[in-house]
Short mmCIF file of N, CA and C in Angstrom, two decimals:
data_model
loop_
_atom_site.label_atom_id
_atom_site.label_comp_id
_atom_site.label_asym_id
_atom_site.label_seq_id
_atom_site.Cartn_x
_atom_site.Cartn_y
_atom_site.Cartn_z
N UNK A 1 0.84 -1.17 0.00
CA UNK A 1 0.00 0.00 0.00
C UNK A 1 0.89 1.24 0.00
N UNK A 2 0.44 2.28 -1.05
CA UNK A 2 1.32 3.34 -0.84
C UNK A 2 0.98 4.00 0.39
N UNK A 3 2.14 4.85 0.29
CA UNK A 3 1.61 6.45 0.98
C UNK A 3 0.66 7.26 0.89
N UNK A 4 0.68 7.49 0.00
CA UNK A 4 -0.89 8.35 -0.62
C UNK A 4 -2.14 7.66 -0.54
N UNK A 5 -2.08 6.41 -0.73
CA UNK A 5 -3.49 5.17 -0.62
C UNK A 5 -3.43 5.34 1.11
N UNK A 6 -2.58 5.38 1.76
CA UNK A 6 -2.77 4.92 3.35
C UNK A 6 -2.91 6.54 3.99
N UNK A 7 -2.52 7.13 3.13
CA UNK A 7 -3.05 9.01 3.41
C UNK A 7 -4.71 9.20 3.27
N UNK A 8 -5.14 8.36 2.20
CA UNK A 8 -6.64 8.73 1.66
C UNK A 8 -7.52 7.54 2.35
N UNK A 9 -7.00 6.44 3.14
CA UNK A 9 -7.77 5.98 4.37
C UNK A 9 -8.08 6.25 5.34
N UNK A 10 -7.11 7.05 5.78
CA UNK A 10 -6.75 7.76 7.13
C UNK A 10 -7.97 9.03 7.13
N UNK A 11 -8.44 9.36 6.02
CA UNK A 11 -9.10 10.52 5.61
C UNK A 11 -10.45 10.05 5.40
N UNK A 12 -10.57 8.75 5.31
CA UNK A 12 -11.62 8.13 5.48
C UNK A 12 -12.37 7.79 6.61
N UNK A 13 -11.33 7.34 7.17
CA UNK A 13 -11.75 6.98 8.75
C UNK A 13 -12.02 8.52 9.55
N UNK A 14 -11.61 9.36 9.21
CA UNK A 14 -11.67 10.37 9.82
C UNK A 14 -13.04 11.00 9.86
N UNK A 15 -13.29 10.85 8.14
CA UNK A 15 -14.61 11.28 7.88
C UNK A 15 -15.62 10.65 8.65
N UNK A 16 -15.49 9.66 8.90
CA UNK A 16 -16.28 8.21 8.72
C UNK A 16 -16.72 8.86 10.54
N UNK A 17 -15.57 8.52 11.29
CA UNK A 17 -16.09 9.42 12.46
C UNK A 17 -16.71 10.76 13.21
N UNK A 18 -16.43 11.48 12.17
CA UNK A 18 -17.32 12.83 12.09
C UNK A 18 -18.60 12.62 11.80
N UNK A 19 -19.37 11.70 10.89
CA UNK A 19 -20.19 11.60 10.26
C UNK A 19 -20.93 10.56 11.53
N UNK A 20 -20.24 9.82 11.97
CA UNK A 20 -21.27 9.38 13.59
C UNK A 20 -21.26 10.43 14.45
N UNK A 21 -20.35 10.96 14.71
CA UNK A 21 -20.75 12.39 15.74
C UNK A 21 -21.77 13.12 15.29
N UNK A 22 -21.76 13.15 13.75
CA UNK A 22 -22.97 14.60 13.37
C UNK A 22 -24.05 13.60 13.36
N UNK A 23 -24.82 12.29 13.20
CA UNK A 23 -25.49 11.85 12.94
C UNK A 23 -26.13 11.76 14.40
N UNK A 24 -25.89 11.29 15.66
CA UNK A 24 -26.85 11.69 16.54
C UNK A 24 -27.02 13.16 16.77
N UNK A 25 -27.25 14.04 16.15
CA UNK A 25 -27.70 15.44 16.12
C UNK A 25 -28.15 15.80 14.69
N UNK A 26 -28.63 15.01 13.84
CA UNK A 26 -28.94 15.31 12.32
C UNK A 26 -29.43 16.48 11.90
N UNK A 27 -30.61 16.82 13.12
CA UNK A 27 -31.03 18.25 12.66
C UNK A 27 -30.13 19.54 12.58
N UNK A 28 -29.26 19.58 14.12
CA UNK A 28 -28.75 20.48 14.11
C UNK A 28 -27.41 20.21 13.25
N UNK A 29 -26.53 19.30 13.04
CA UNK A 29 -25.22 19.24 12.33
C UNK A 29 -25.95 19.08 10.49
N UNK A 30 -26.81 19.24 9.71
CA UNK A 30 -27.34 18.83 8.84
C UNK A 30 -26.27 19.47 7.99
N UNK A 31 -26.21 20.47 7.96
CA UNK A 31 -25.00 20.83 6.44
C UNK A 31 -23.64 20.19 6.74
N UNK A 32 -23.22 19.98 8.21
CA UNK A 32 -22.12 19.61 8.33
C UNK A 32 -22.23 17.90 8.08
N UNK A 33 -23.24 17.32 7.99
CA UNK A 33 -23.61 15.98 7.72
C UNK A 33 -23.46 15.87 6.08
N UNK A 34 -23.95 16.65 5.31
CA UNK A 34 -23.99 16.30 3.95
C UNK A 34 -22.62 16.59 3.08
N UNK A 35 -22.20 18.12 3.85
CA UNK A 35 -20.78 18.17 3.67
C UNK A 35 -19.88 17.12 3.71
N UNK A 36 -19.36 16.40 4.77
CA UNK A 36 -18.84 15.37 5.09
C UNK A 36 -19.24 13.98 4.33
N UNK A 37 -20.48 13.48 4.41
CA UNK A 37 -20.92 12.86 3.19
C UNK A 37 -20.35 12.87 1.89
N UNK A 38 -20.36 14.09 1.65
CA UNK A 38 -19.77 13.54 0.00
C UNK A 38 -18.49 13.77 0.13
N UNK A 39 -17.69 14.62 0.94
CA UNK A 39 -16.26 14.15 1.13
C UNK A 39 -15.85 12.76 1.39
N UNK A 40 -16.19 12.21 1.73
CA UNK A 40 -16.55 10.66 1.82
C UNK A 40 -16.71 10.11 0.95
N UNK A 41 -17.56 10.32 0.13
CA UNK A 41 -17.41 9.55 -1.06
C UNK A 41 -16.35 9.87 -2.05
N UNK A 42 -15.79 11.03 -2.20
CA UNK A 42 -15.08 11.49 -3.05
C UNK A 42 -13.71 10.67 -2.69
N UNK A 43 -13.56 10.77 -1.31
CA UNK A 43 -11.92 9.57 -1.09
C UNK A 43 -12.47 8.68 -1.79
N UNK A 44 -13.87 8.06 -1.18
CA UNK A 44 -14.25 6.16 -1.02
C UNK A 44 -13.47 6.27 -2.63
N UNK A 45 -14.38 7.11 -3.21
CA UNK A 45 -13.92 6.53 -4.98
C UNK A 45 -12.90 6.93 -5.43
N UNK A 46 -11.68 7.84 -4.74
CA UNK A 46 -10.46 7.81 -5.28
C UNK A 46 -9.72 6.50 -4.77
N UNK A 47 -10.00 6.03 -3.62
CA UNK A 47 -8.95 5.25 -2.51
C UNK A 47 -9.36 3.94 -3.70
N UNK A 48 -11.16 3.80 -3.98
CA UNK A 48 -11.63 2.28 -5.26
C UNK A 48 -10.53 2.22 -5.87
N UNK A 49 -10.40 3.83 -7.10
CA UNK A 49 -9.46 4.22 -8.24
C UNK A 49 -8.20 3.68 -7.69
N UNK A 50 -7.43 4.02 -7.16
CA UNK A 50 -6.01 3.88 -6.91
C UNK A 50 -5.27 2.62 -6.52
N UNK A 51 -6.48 1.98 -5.51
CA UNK A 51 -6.09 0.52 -5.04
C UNK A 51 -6.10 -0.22 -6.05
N UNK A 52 -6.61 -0.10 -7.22
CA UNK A 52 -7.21 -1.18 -8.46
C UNK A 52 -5.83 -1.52 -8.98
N UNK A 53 -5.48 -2.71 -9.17
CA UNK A 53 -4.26 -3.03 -10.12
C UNK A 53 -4.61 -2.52 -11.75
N UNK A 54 -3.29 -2.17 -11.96
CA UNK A 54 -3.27 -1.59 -13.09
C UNK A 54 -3.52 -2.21 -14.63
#
């Protein structure tokens, strides 16, 4: 695993835990919920991209 692949997990997990903190408060964290959301996806599908053998 590179550096950069184990940089863009780390960024995952990160998200990944923000996104349970904002979720028992949905109403009030709501932009900060959807924000985070698609930052989330945007690693999930670079970290897919990059891990894939070539």
């Amino acid at each position: 695993m590179t550096d950069e692949i184990k940089a863009i997990k780390k960024e995952i997990e990160e998200l990944r835990e923000s996104i349970n903190r904002y979720i028992e408060y949905p109403d009030i964290f709501e932009k900060e919920l959807l924000k985070t959301s698609r930052q989330l996806d945007k690693y999930t599908n670079e970290y897919m991209r990059k891990s894939m053998p070539s």
